[in-house]
Short mmCIF file of C-alpha atoms and ligand atoms in Angstrom, two decimals:
data_model
loop_
_atom_site.label_atom_id
_atom_site.label_comp_id
_atom_site.label_asym_id
_atom_site.label_seq_id
_atom_site.Cartn_x
_atom_site.Cartn_y
_atom_site.Cartn_z
CA MET A 91 5.52 53.25 -8.39
CA ASN A 92 1.76 53.29 -8.20
CA SER A 93 0.15 56.72 -8.17
CA VAL A 94 -3.09 57.18 -6.26
CA ILE A 95 -5.37 59.71 -7.95
CA ASN A 96 -8.17 61.59 -6.22
CA PRO A 97 -11.04 61.15 -8.70
CA ALA A 98 -12.66 64.44 -7.62
CA THR A 99 -9.57 66.54 -8.45
CA GLU A 100 -7.40 64.27 -10.63
CA GLU A 101 -4.47 65.10 -8.32
CA VAL A 102 -1.91 62.49 -7.29
CA ILE A 103 -2.43 62.10 -3.53
CA ALA A 104 -0.02 59.24 -2.78
CA GLU A 105 2.61 57.04 -4.38
CA PHE A 106 3.85 53.65 -3.29
CA PRO A 107 5.70 50.69 -4.78
CA MET A 108 3.75 47.68 -6.03
CA ALA A 109 4.53 44.20 -4.75
CA ASP A 110 5.87 41.57 -7.12
CA VAL A 111 5.56 37.79 -7.34
CA ALA A 112 8.39 37.12 -4.85
CA GLU A 113 6.84 39.42 -2.26
CA ALA A 114 3.46 37.74 -2.65
CA GLU A 115 5.04 34.33 -2.17
CA ALA A 116 6.92 35.51 0.92
CA ALA A 117 3.66 36.86 2.35
CA ILE A 118 2.05 33.44 1.92
CA ASP A 119 4.91 31.76 3.82
CA ARG A 120 4.61 34.25 6.67
CA SER A 121 0.87 33.80 6.73
CA LYS A 122 1.11 30.04 7.28
CA LYS A 123 3.12 30.58 10.47
CA ALA A 124 0.72 33.26 11.67
CA GLN A 125 -2.24 30.95 11.09
CA ARG A 126 -0.81 28.18 13.25
CA GLU A 127 -0.14 30.65 16.04
CA TRP A 128 -3.61 32.25 15.80
CA ALA A 129 -5.45 28.92 15.73
CA SER A 130 -3.57 27.78 18.85
CA LEU A 131 -4.71 30.77 20.95
CA SER A 132 -7.58 30.34 23.38
CA LEU A 133 -11.07 31.27 22.27
CA ASN A 134 -11.05 34.30 24.55
CA GLU A 135 -7.70 35.45 23.16
CA ARG A 136 -9.01 35.20 19.61
CA ARG A 137 -12.21 37.03 20.53
CA ASP A 138 -10.24 39.78 22.28
CA GLY A 139 -7.91 40.05 19.29
CA MET A 140 -10.86 40.70 17.04
CA LEU A 141 -12.35 43.21 19.47
CA ALA A 142 -8.98 45.00 19.43
CA ILE A 143 -9.24 45.29 15.64
CA ALA A 144 -12.73 46.77 16.00
CA ALA A 145 -11.43 49.24 18.59
CA VAL A 146 -8.48 50.39 16.46
CA VAL A 147 -10.83 50.95 13.50
CA ASP A 148 -13.17 52.99 15.69
CA ALA A 149 -10.27 55.01 17.11
CA ASN A 150 -9.09 55.86 13.58
CA LEU A 151 -12.51 56.16 11.95
CA GLU A 152 -12.07 59.70 10.71
CA GLU A 153 -8.67 59.05 9.12
CA LEU A 154 -9.86 55.85 7.44
CA ALA A 155 -13.03 57.56 6.19
CA ARG A 156 -11.05 60.47 4.73
CA LEU A 157 -8.65 58.11 2.97
CA GLU A 158 -11.56 56.15 1.51
CA SER A 159 -13.35 59.32 0.45
CA SER A 160 -10.33 60.86 -1.29
CA ASP A 161 -9.28 57.60 -2.95
CA VAL A 162 -12.69 56.41 -4.23
CA GLY A 163 -14.40 59.82 -4.56
CA LYS A 164 -16.98 58.62 -2.05
CA PRO A 165 -19.04 61.20 -0.08
CA ILE A 166 -17.49 61.56 3.37
CA SER A 167 -20.81 60.87 5.14
CA ASP A 168 -21.04 57.51 3.34
CA ALA A 169 -17.39 56.73 4.09
CA ARG A 170 -17.89 57.40 7.82
CA GLY A 171 -20.86 55.05 7.91
CA GLU A 172 -18.91 52.38 6.06
CA VAL A 173 -15.90 52.53 8.39
CA ALA A 174 -18.25 52.31 11.39
CA MET A 175 -19.67 49.18 9.77
CA VAL A 176 -16.16 47.73 9.44
CA ALA A 177 -15.67 48.04 13.20
CA ASN A 178 -19.08 46.47 13.81
CA CYS A 179 -18.21 43.63 11.46
CA PHE A 180 -15.19 42.70 13.61
CA ARG A 181 -17.30 42.99 16.76
CA TYR A 182 -20.00 40.75 15.28
CA TYR A 183 -17.51 38.03 14.33
CA ALA A 184 -15.64 38.40 17.65
CA GLY A 185 -18.87 37.11 19.18
CA VAL A 186 -18.89 34.17 16.77
CA VAL A 187 -15.44 32.82 17.73
CA ASP A 188 -16.84 30.50 20.42
CA LYS A 189 -20.11 29.69 18.62
CA ILE A 190 -18.81 27.74 15.63
CA LEU A 191 -20.82 24.63 16.30
CA GLY A 192 -20.65 21.05 15.07
CA GLU A 193 -23.39 18.44 15.18
CA THR A 194 -23.88 15.06 16.75
CA ILE A 195 -25.47 12.71 14.26
CA PRO A 196 -27.44 9.60 15.23
CA VAL A 197 -25.64 6.53 13.79
CA ASP A 198 -25.49 2.84 14.58
CA GLY A 199 -22.54 1.41 16.48
CA GLY A 200 -21.07 4.58 17.87
CA VAL A 201 -21.10 8.32 18.27
CA ASP A 202 -20.70 10.65 15.32
CA MET A 203 -19.84 14.30 15.40
CA THR A 204 -18.76 17.11 13.11
CA PHE A 205 -16.18 19.84 13.59
CA ARG A 206 -15.60 23.01 11.63
CA GLU A 207 -11.83 23.33 11.22
CA PRO A 208 -9.90 26.38 9.99
CA MET A 209 -8.81 26.21 6.36
CA GLY A 210 -5.38 27.87 6.66
CA VAL A 211 -4.29 30.90 4.66
CA VAL A 212 -7.17 32.89 3.16
CA ALA A 213 -6.63 35.37 0.31
CA VAL A 214 -9.11 38.22 0.12
CA ILE A 215 -9.14 39.99 -3.26
CA SER A 216 -11.25 43.09 -2.94
CA PRO A 217 -12.69 45.66 -5.37
CA TRP A 218 -12.54 49.44 -5.56
CA ASN A 219 -16.16 50.41 -4.91
CA PHE A 220 -16.32 49.65 -1.15
CA PRO A 221 -12.66 48.82 -0.45
CA LEU A 222 -12.51 48.49 3.33
CA PRO A 223 -16.06 47.24 4.03
CA ILE A 224 -15.88 44.41 1.49
CA ALA A 225 -12.42 43.40 2.70
CA SER A 226 -13.72 43.34 6.30
CA TRP A 227 -16.73 41.16 5.41
CA ASN A 228 -14.19 38.51 4.49
CA ILE A 229 -11.31 39.18 6.88
CA ALA A 230 -13.51 39.08 10.00
CA PRO A 231 -15.22 35.67 9.50
CA ALA A 232 -11.94 34.19 8.22
CA LEU A 233 -10.19 35.24 11.44
CA ALA A 234 -13.10 34.16 13.65
CA ALA A 235 -12.78 30.66 12.18
CA GLY A 236 -9.03 30.51 12.95
CA ASN A 237 -7.53 31.39 9.56
CA SER A 238 -4.88 33.96 8.66
CA VAL A 239 -5.53 36.48 5.89
CA ILE A 240 -3.71 38.17 3.02
CA VAL A 241 -5.69 41.04 1.52
CA LYS A 242 -5.10 42.38 -1.96
CA PRO A 243 -7.08 45.58 -2.55
CA ALA A 244 -7.84 46.82 -6.06
CA ASP A 245 -4.78 48.61 -7.47
CA ILE A 246 -6.59 51.96 -7.82
CA THR A 247 -8.01 52.12 -4.26
CA THR A 248 -5.46 50.87 -1.77
CA LEU A 249 -5.23 53.65 0.83
CA SER A 250 -7.79 52.59 3.45
CA THR A 251 -6.82 48.92 3.33
CA ARG A 252 -3.10 49.69 3.57
CA ARG A 253 -3.71 51.92 6.59
CA PHE A 254 -5.95 49.26 8.13
CA GLY A 255 -3.08 46.75 7.73
CA GLU A 256 -0.67 49.15 9.47
CA LEU A 257 -3.09 49.68 12.34
CA VAL A 258 -3.69 45.95 12.83
CA ALA A 259 0.09 45.39 12.83
CA THR A 260 0.36 47.60 15.94
CA LEU A 261 -1.90 45.25 17.94
CA ASN A 262 -0.86 42.39 20.15
CA LEU A 263 -1.74 39.71 17.59
CA PRO A 264 0.39 37.03 15.92
CA ALA A 265 2.80 38.74 13.50
CA ASN A 266 1.48 38.81 9.92
CA LEU A 267 -1.97 37.55 10.89
CA VAL A 268 -3.47 40.12 8.50
CA GLN A 269 -1.17 41.21 5.68
CA VAL A 270 -2.07 43.74 3.02
CA ILE A 271 -0.28 43.35 -0.27
CA CYS A 272 -0.76 45.83 -3.11
CA GLY A 273 -0.05 44.89 -6.67
CA PRO A 274 -1.61 44.31 -10.06
CA GLY A 275 -4.41 41.73 -10.13
CA ARG A 276 -2.89 39.83 -13.02
CA VAL A 277 0.42 39.45 -11.18
CA VAL A 278 -0.09 39.48 -7.42
CA GLY A 279 -3.73 38.38 -7.62
CA ARG A 280 -2.70 35.41 -9.77
CA VAL A 281 -0.09 34.32 -7.20
CA LEU A 282 -2.77 34.30 -4.52
CA THR A 283 -5.24 32.36 -6.67
CA SER A 284 -2.72 29.71 -7.81
CA HIS A 285 -0.20 29.21 -4.98
CA PRO A 286 -0.57 25.89 -3.14
CA GLY A 287 -0.04 27.63 0.20
CA VAL A 288 -3.38 29.47 -0.08
CA ALA A 289 -6.38 27.37 0.96
CA LYS A 290 -9.20 29.73 0.14
CA VAL A 291 -9.79 32.75 -2.09
CA SER A 292 -12.60 35.22 -1.47
CA PHE A 293 -12.96 37.36 -4.54
CA THR A 294 -15.21 40.34 -5.14
CA GLY A 295 -15.10 41.95 -8.54
CA SER A 296 -16.23 41.51 -12.11
CA THR A 297 -17.72 38.30 -13.48
CA ALA A 298 -14.93 38.04 -16.09
CA THR A 299 -12.18 38.22 -13.46
CA GLY A 300 -14.19 35.83 -11.26
CA GLN A 301 -14.05 33.29 -14.08
CA ASP A 302 -10.29 33.77 -14.28
CA VAL A 303 -10.00 33.26 -10.50
CA MET A 304 -11.95 29.99 -10.79
CA ARG A 305 -9.69 28.72 -13.54
CA SER A 306 -6.55 29.71 -11.70
CA ALA A 307 -7.74 28.17 -8.41
CA ALA A 308 -8.70 24.87 -10.05
CA ASP A 309 -5.22 23.32 -10.17
CA THR A 310 -4.81 23.38 -6.41
CA MET A 311 -8.51 22.81 -5.74
CA LYS A 312 -8.84 25.97 -3.66
CA ARG A 313 -12.06 26.79 -1.95
CA ILE A 314 -13.51 29.94 -3.46
CA THR A 315 -16.22 32.43 -2.75
CA LEU A 316 -17.15 34.74 -5.61
CA GLU A 317 -19.18 37.92 -5.22
CA LEU A 318 -19.49 39.29 -8.73
CA GLY A 319 -21.62 41.71 -10.66
CA GLY A 320 -25.33 42.37 -10.67
CA LYS A 321 -28.18 43.91 -12.62
CA SER A 322 -30.70 44.00 -9.84
CA ALA A 323 -34.40 44.64 -10.32
CA ASN A 324 -36.42 47.05 -8.24
CA VAL A 325 -39.99 45.80 -8.81
CA VAL A 326 -42.68 48.36 -7.98
CA PHE A 327 -46.34 47.28 -8.00
CA ALA A 328 -49.12 49.84 -8.29
CA ASP A 329 -50.47 48.82 -4.87
CA ALA A 330 -47.19 49.88 -3.17
CA ASP A 331 -46.69 52.93 -1.00
CA LEU A 332 -45.57 54.81 -4.11
CA ASP A 333 -44.18 57.84 -2.29
CA LEU A 334 -41.87 55.63 -0.27
CA ALA A 335 -40.82 53.57 -3.30
CA ILE A 336 -40.05 56.76 -5.27
CA LYS A 337 -38.16 58.38 -2.41
CA SER A 338 -36.00 55.29 -1.93
CA ALA A 339 -35.31 54.36 -5.57
CA PRO A 340 -32.71 57.03 -6.58
CA GLY A 341 -30.38 56.15 -3.70
CA ALA A 342 -30.76 52.46 -4.58
CA VAL A 343 -29.38 52.93 -8.07
CA PHE A 344 -27.30 56.11 -7.87
CA GLY A 345 -25.73 55.63 -4.40
CA ASN A 346 -21.92 55.42 -4.63
CA THR A 347 -22.50 56.98 -8.09
CA GLY A 348 -23.98 53.69 -9.25
CA GLN A 349 -20.77 51.78 -8.49
CA ASP A 350 -22.52 49.18 -6.39
CA CYS A 351 -22.98 45.51 -7.19
CA CYS A 352 -26.46 45.73 -5.64
CA ALA A 353 -27.50 48.83 -7.63
CA ARG A 354 -31.20 48.52 -8.53
CA SER A 355 -30.45 49.59 -12.09
CA ARG A 356 -33.52 47.95 -13.67
CA ILE A 357 -36.60 49.57 -12.18
CA LEU A 358 -39.70 47.60 -13.17
CA VAL A 359 -42.90 49.55 -12.57
CA GLU A 360 -46.50 48.38 -13.03
CA ARG A 361 -47.96 50.34 -15.96
CA LYS A 362 -50.80 51.84 -13.89
CA ALA A 363 -48.23 53.64 -11.75
CA PHE A 364 -45.57 54.11 -14.45
CA ASP A 365 -45.96 57.80 -15.36
CA ASP A 366 -46.30 58.92 -11.74
CA PHE A 367 -43.25 56.87 -10.78
CA VAL A 368 -41.10 58.22 -13.62
CA SER A 369 -41.86 61.87 -12.91
CA GLY A 370 -41.41 61.38 -9.15
CA PHE A 371 -38.17 59.46 -9.66
CA VAL A 372 -36.65 62.11 -11.94
CA ALA A 373 -37.62 64.88 -9.48
CA ALA A 374 -36.21 62.96 -6.50
CA THR A 375 -32.98 62.30 -8.44
CA GLU A 376 -32.63 65.99 -9.33
CA SER A 377 -32.60 66.80 -5.62
CA LEU A 378 -29.45 64.72 -5.03
CA LYS A 379 -26.40 66.90 -4.43
CA ILE A 380 -23.47 66.04 -6.72
CA GLY A 381 -20.09 67.48 -5.80
CA ASP A 382 -17.16 67.66 -3.42
CA PRO A 383 -16.94 64.30 -1.60
CA ALA A 384 -15.47 66.08 1.45
CA ASP A 385 -18.72 68.06 1.91
CA PRO A 386 -20.98 66.20 4.39
CA GLU A 387 -24.06 67.35 2.41
CA THR A 388 -22.90 65.62 -0.81
CA HIS A 389 -24.86 62.58 -2.02
CA LEU A 390 -22.89 61.69 -5.16
CA GLY A 391 -19.17 62.00 -5.86
CA PRO A 392 -17.32 61.35 -9.14
CA LEU A 393 -16.73 57.98 -10.77
CA VAL A 394 -13.63 56.20 -9.53
CA SER A 395 -11.25 56.67 -12.48
CA ARG A 396 -10.84 58.06 -15.97
CA ASP A 397 -10.99 54.54 -17.43
CA HIS A 398 -14.18 53.78 -15.61
CA HIS A 399 -15.67 57.13 -16.65
CA SER A 400 -15.09 56.30 -20.30
CA LYS A 401 -16.55 52.81 -19.83
CA VAL A 402 -19.73 54.22 -18.26
CA SER A 403 -19.92 57.00 -20.88
CA SER A 404 -20.27 54.34 -23.57
CA PHE A 405 -23.74 53.56 -22.15
CA ILE A 406 -25.05 57.11 -22.60
CA THR A 407 -27.59 57.33 -25.39
CA ASP A 408 -29.54 60.28 -26.83
CA ASP A 409 -32.81 59.13 -25.25
CA ALA A 410 -31.37 59.25 -21.70
CA VAL A 411 -33.01 61.92 -19.53
CA LEU A 412 -30.43 63.94 -17.60
CA ALA A 413 -31.44 64.25 -13.93
CA GLY A 414 -28.98 66.56 -12.22
CA GLN A 415 -25.93 68.66 -12.88
CA ALA A 416 -22.36 67.43 -12.56
CA PRO A 417 -19.62 69.91 -11.57
CA ASP A 418 -17.37 71.38 -14.27
CA GLY A 419 -13.60 71.19 -14.19
CA PRO A 420 -11.29 68.39 -13.19
CA GLY A 421 -12.70 65.14 -11.83
CA PHE A 422 -14.45 62.13 -13.31
CA TRP A 423 -17.95 63.53 -12.87
CA MET A 424 -21.17 62.19 -14.29
CA ALA A 425 -24.73 63.30 -13.54
CA PRO A 426 -27.45 60.64 -13.19
CA ARG A 427 -29.39 59.63 -16.29
CA VAL A 428 -32.69 57.84 -16.68
CA VAL A 429 -33.70 55.79 -19.69
CA VAL A 430 -37.49 55.35 -19.85
CA ASP A 431 -39.07 52.25 -21.44
CA PRO A 432 -35.93 51.14 -23.32
CA ASP A 433 -35.64 48.29 -25.80
CA LEU A 434 -35.25 45.21 -23.58
CA THR A 435 -32.29 43.97 -25.59
CA SER A 436 -30.32 47.22 -25.24
CA ARG A 437 -27.06 47.25 -23.25
CA VAL A 438 -28.55 49.63 -20.70
CA VAL A 439 -30.97 46.83 -19.75
CA THR A 440 -28.67 43.82 -20.07
CA ASP A 441 -25.23 44.98 -18.87
CA GLU A 442 -23.88 45.91 -15.47
CA ILE A 443 -23.07 49.59 -16.05
CA PHE A 444 -21.62 50.39 -12.62
CA GLY A 445 -22.44 54.05 -13.08
CA PRO A 446 -25.35 56.51 -12.60
CA ILE A 447 -27.67 55.26 -15.34
CA ALA A 448 -31.07 53.72 -14.55
CA ALA A 449 -33.54 51.97 -16.85
CA ILE A 450 -37.26 52.21 -15.97
CA ILE A 451 -39.34 49.49 -17.60
CA PRO A 452 -43.15 49.03 -17.50
CA PHE A 453 -44.96 45.73 -16.83
CA ASP A 454 -48.62 44.68 -16.83
CA SER A 455 -48.85 41.61 -14.58
CA GLU A 456 -47.12 39.85 -11.71
CA GLU A 457 -46.01 37.07 -14.09
CA GLU A 458 -44.46 39.58 -16.45
CA ALA A 459 -42.67 41.33 -13.58
CA ILE A 460 -41.12 38.03 -12.46
CA ARG A 461 -40.14 37.13 -16.01
CA LEU A 462 -38.46 40.51 -16.59
CA ALA A 463 -36.74 40.46 -13.19
CA ASN A 464 -35.24 37.04 -13.96
CA ASP A 465 -34.28 37.89 -17.54
CA THR A 466 -30.59 38.47 -16.73
CA ILE A 467 -27.42 36.44 -16.31
CA TYR A 468 -27.07 37.96 -12.82
CA GLY A 469 -28.92 37.27 -9.56
CA LEU A 470 -27.40 39.25 -6.72
CA SER A 471 -30.00 41.51 -5.19
CA GLY A 472 -33.38 43.16 -5.73
CA SER A 473 -36.46 44.71 -4.20
CA ILE A 474 -40.23 44.23 -4.27
CA TRP A 475 -42.58 47.07 -3.41
CA THR A 476 -46.17 46.06 -2.63
CA THR A 477 -48.69 46.20 0.22
CA ASP A 478 -50.03 42.73 -0.68
CA LEU A 479 -48.28 40.27 1.64
CA GLY A 480 -49.14 37.22 -0.46
CA ARG A 481 -47.72 38.88 -3.56
CA ALA A 482 -44.57 39.92 -1.67
CA PHE A 483 -43.86 36.29 -0.77
CA ARG A 484 -44.84 34.90 -4.19
CA VAL A 485 -42.56 37.29 -6.04
CA ALA A 486 -39.71 36.98 -3.54
CA ARG A 487 -39.74 33.18 -3.87
CA ALA A 488 -39.90 33.37 -7.67
CA MET A 489 -37.06 35.86 -8.15
CA GLU A 490 -33.71 34.25 -8.98
CA SER A 491 -31.66 36.35 -6.64
CA GLY A 492 -29.65 35.75 -3.47
CA THR A 493 -30.52 38.88 -1.48
CA LEU A 494 -33.99 40.41 -1.68
CA SER A 495 -35.87 43.00 0.31
CA VAL A 496 -39.56 43.89 0.44
CA ASN A 497 -40.56 47.54 0.82
CA SER A 498 -36.90 48.34 1.31
CA ASN A 499 -33.85 48.75 -0.89
CA SER A 500 -31.34 47.46 1.63
CA SER A 501 -29.10 44.52 0.76
CA VAL A 502 -26.42 44.24 3.39
CA ARG A 503 -26.77 43.47 7.07
CA LEU A 504 -23.87 42.02 9.08
CA GLN A 505 -26.15 39.32 10.48
CA THR A 506 -27.64 38.00 7.22
CA PRO A 507 -26.12 36.02 4.33
CA PHE A 508 -25.16 38.02 1.26
CA GLY A 509 -24.35 36.63 -2.18
CA GLY A 510 -25.66 35.77 -5.58
CA PHE A 511 -27.44 33.31 -7.81
CA LYS A 512 -26.35 32.59 -11.40
CA GLN A 513 -23.37 34.61 -12.70
CA SER A 514 -23.39 36.88 -9.66
CA GLY A 515 -21.23 34.23 -8.01
CA PHE A 516 -21.50 31.67 -5.25
CA GLY A 517 -20.79 31.26 -1.58
CA ARG A 518 -22.16 33.67 0.99
CA GLU A 519 -20.59 36.52 2.90
CA LEU A 520 -21.78 37.83 6.28
CA GLY A 521 -23.99 36.29 8.93
CA LEU A 522 -23.23 32.91 10.47
CA GLU A 523 -23.42 31.41 6.98
CA ALA A 524 -20.06 33.02 6.08
CA ILE A 525 -18.35 30.77 8.64
CA ASN A 526 -19.18 27.76 6.45
CA GLY A 527 -17.07 29.36 3.73
CA TYR A 528 -14.05 29.67 6.03
CA THR A 529 -14.08 26.21 7.61
CA GLU A 530 -13.63 22.65 6.44
CA LEU A 531 -16.28 20.26 7.70
CA LYS A 532 -14.77 17.26 9.47
CA ASN A 533 -16.73 14.21 10.56
CA VAL A 534 -15.47 11.96 13.37
CA PHE A 535 -17.03 8.59 14.16
CA ILE A 536 -16.24 6.89 17.48
CA ASN A 537 -16.86 3.18 17.68
CA THR A 538 -18.61 2.49 21.00
CA GLN A 539 -18.74 -1.28 20.38
CA ALA A 540 -14.99 -1.82 20.54
O1 TXE B 834 -12.72 44.67 -11.56
P1 TXE B 834 -11.81 43.38 -11.44
P2 TXE B 834 -12.45 46.03 -12.35
C1 TXE B 834 -17.52 45.15 -12.00
C2 TXE B 834 -18.04 46.47 -12.53
C3 TXE B 834 -16.80 47.11 -13.07
C4 TXE B 834 -16.06 45.91 -13.62
C5 TXE B 834 -14.59 46.06 -13.82
O2 TXE B 834 -18.95 46.23 -13.57
O3 TXE B 834 -17.06 48.04 -14.08
O4 TXE B 834 -16.32 44.92 -12.66
O5 TXE B 834 -13.95 46.47 -12.62
C6 TXE B 834 -8.15 41.89 -8.92
N1 TXE B 834 -6.48 37.36 -10.71
N2 TXE B 834 -17.24 45.19 -10.58
O6 TXE B 834 -11.76 45.80 -13.63
O7 TXE B 834 -10.79 43.29 -12.53
C7 TXE B 834 -8.06 43.40 -9.00
O8 TXE B 834 -6.73 43.85 -8.78
C8 TXE B 834 -6.74 37.75 -9.44
C9 TXE B 834 -18.23 44.60 -9.74
O9 TXE B 834 -11.79 46.95 -11.41
O10 TXE B 834 -12.73 42.25 -11.26
C10 TXE B 834 -9.03 43.80 -7.90
O11 TXE B 834 -8.40 43.66 -6.62
N3 TXE B 834 -7.16 38.99 -9.12
C11 TXE B 834 -17.75 44.43 -8.36
C12 TXE B 834 -10.14 42.78 -8.02
O12 TXE B 834 -9.55 41.67 -8.70
C13 TXE B 834 -7.35 39.87 -10.12
C14 TXE B 834 -16.81 45.41 -7.82
C15 TXE B 834 -11.38 43.24 -8.81
O13 TXE B 834 -10.99 43.67 -10.09
C16 TXE B 834 -7.12 39.52 -11.47
C17 TXE B 834 -15.85 45.86 -8.78
C18 TXE B 834 -6.66 38.21 -11.74
N4 TXE B 834 -6.44 37.79 -12.99
C19 TXE B 834 -16.10 45.78 -10.11
N5 TXE B 834 -7.40 40.59 -12.25
C20 TXE B 834 -18.75 44.01 -7.35
N6 TXE B 834 -19.10 42.75 -7.34
O14 TXE B 834 -19.14 44.79 -6.51
C21 TXE B 834 -7.81 41.58 -11.43
N7 TXE B 834 -7.77 41.15 -10.13
#
């Protein structure tokens, strides 16, 4: 039995059995049949099927948000917004079903064209920080392209995805089109990443597990998309609208209690503005409300688990400035901390912490800012704050990162590609680009001289 623990209270809120290898294999067999059925439906039927998923998510938004909030420790206002995004994700990709285009290519001696064909069974292995949204970013484009899906949520945060699976099963869709299977990553996850019946694996999680997924998928040459960790830079130039940059920065690193692959956990600030930024940032962070995730006013909940709390605690050093007050009593609570001008080789600067700890680092020139921003094994996200348009473009083009924003700390939009450079992974989620990751490209040449 797997016990689900509410990280804000440490109470067991649900128990359910974990799947084993045989169950995972049976799910793959069922999924193959579902895929053939789904791909043979008309375009309108597939579109309507996806709209029905969006509608059932909307109709159950409050329940799904409460499950997510109690399972992850996520503030309820965030969870509501995330579940609304899940519904929008299915609506967006419902509109894509009949817009998956090929090309005609000028050639001699005939006509040449390309088709984007479904891959087959897609396995989605999702993490615990944004369980349902991240699963949906992969389920929706996979379905739009004519694939079936098996989702394996992280063992510690299964509730929203399990309920989503139950809701989808009530719809008039091919049986087993979307199956949710809960089990340990090293057992059930491994079956999905190694079984010949799975064509594609979309994995979101740690870089170390991503490497394991790659190795395991190699034997059967699976297609893979990896969305892994990050150590994103928030680069603030002195010519920026400093008030706006300061107001936005705490949410960008401490949102979801820092458990965000896009967390701007390295804040690089031009020296001329450094002291003002640091004092403003600490004050803005102190105004964040830490506490009961069920309270709509709460900004920060607890960390997701006891294990994760002890991992994040190992990053706390004596020079960290405490910015806020965590509740006493049960729960995996941690108040935000700020480390000012740290040694650039320290773990707080180099490692993905995945908790509420920010490093603020000074720089003196644009070149130095770029060098510091790129001085990491990761390359997922990042921000540039400046009022100089030329500088904004220069720095954005020079940063080794897949998802950047200027004068904004946003990373994710349903319409735009999301993914990383370097050890943050490869492949892109979201936008029309995601469809390329869920289709095989086929070229057909027709001889017109025969
Ligand atoms: O992730 P794992 P963990 C980072 C973050 C965090 C660290 C560890 O730094 O502290 O990873 O988190 C499944 N084959 N991110 O240990 O292990 C697992 O069951 C197949 C960043 O929880 O990567 C879960 O469903 N699957 C990240 C998923 O992989 C396996 C989000 C992720 O778990 C498997 C989460 C295996 N051998 C953590 N082993 C981000 N990019 O946002 C585990 N799994």
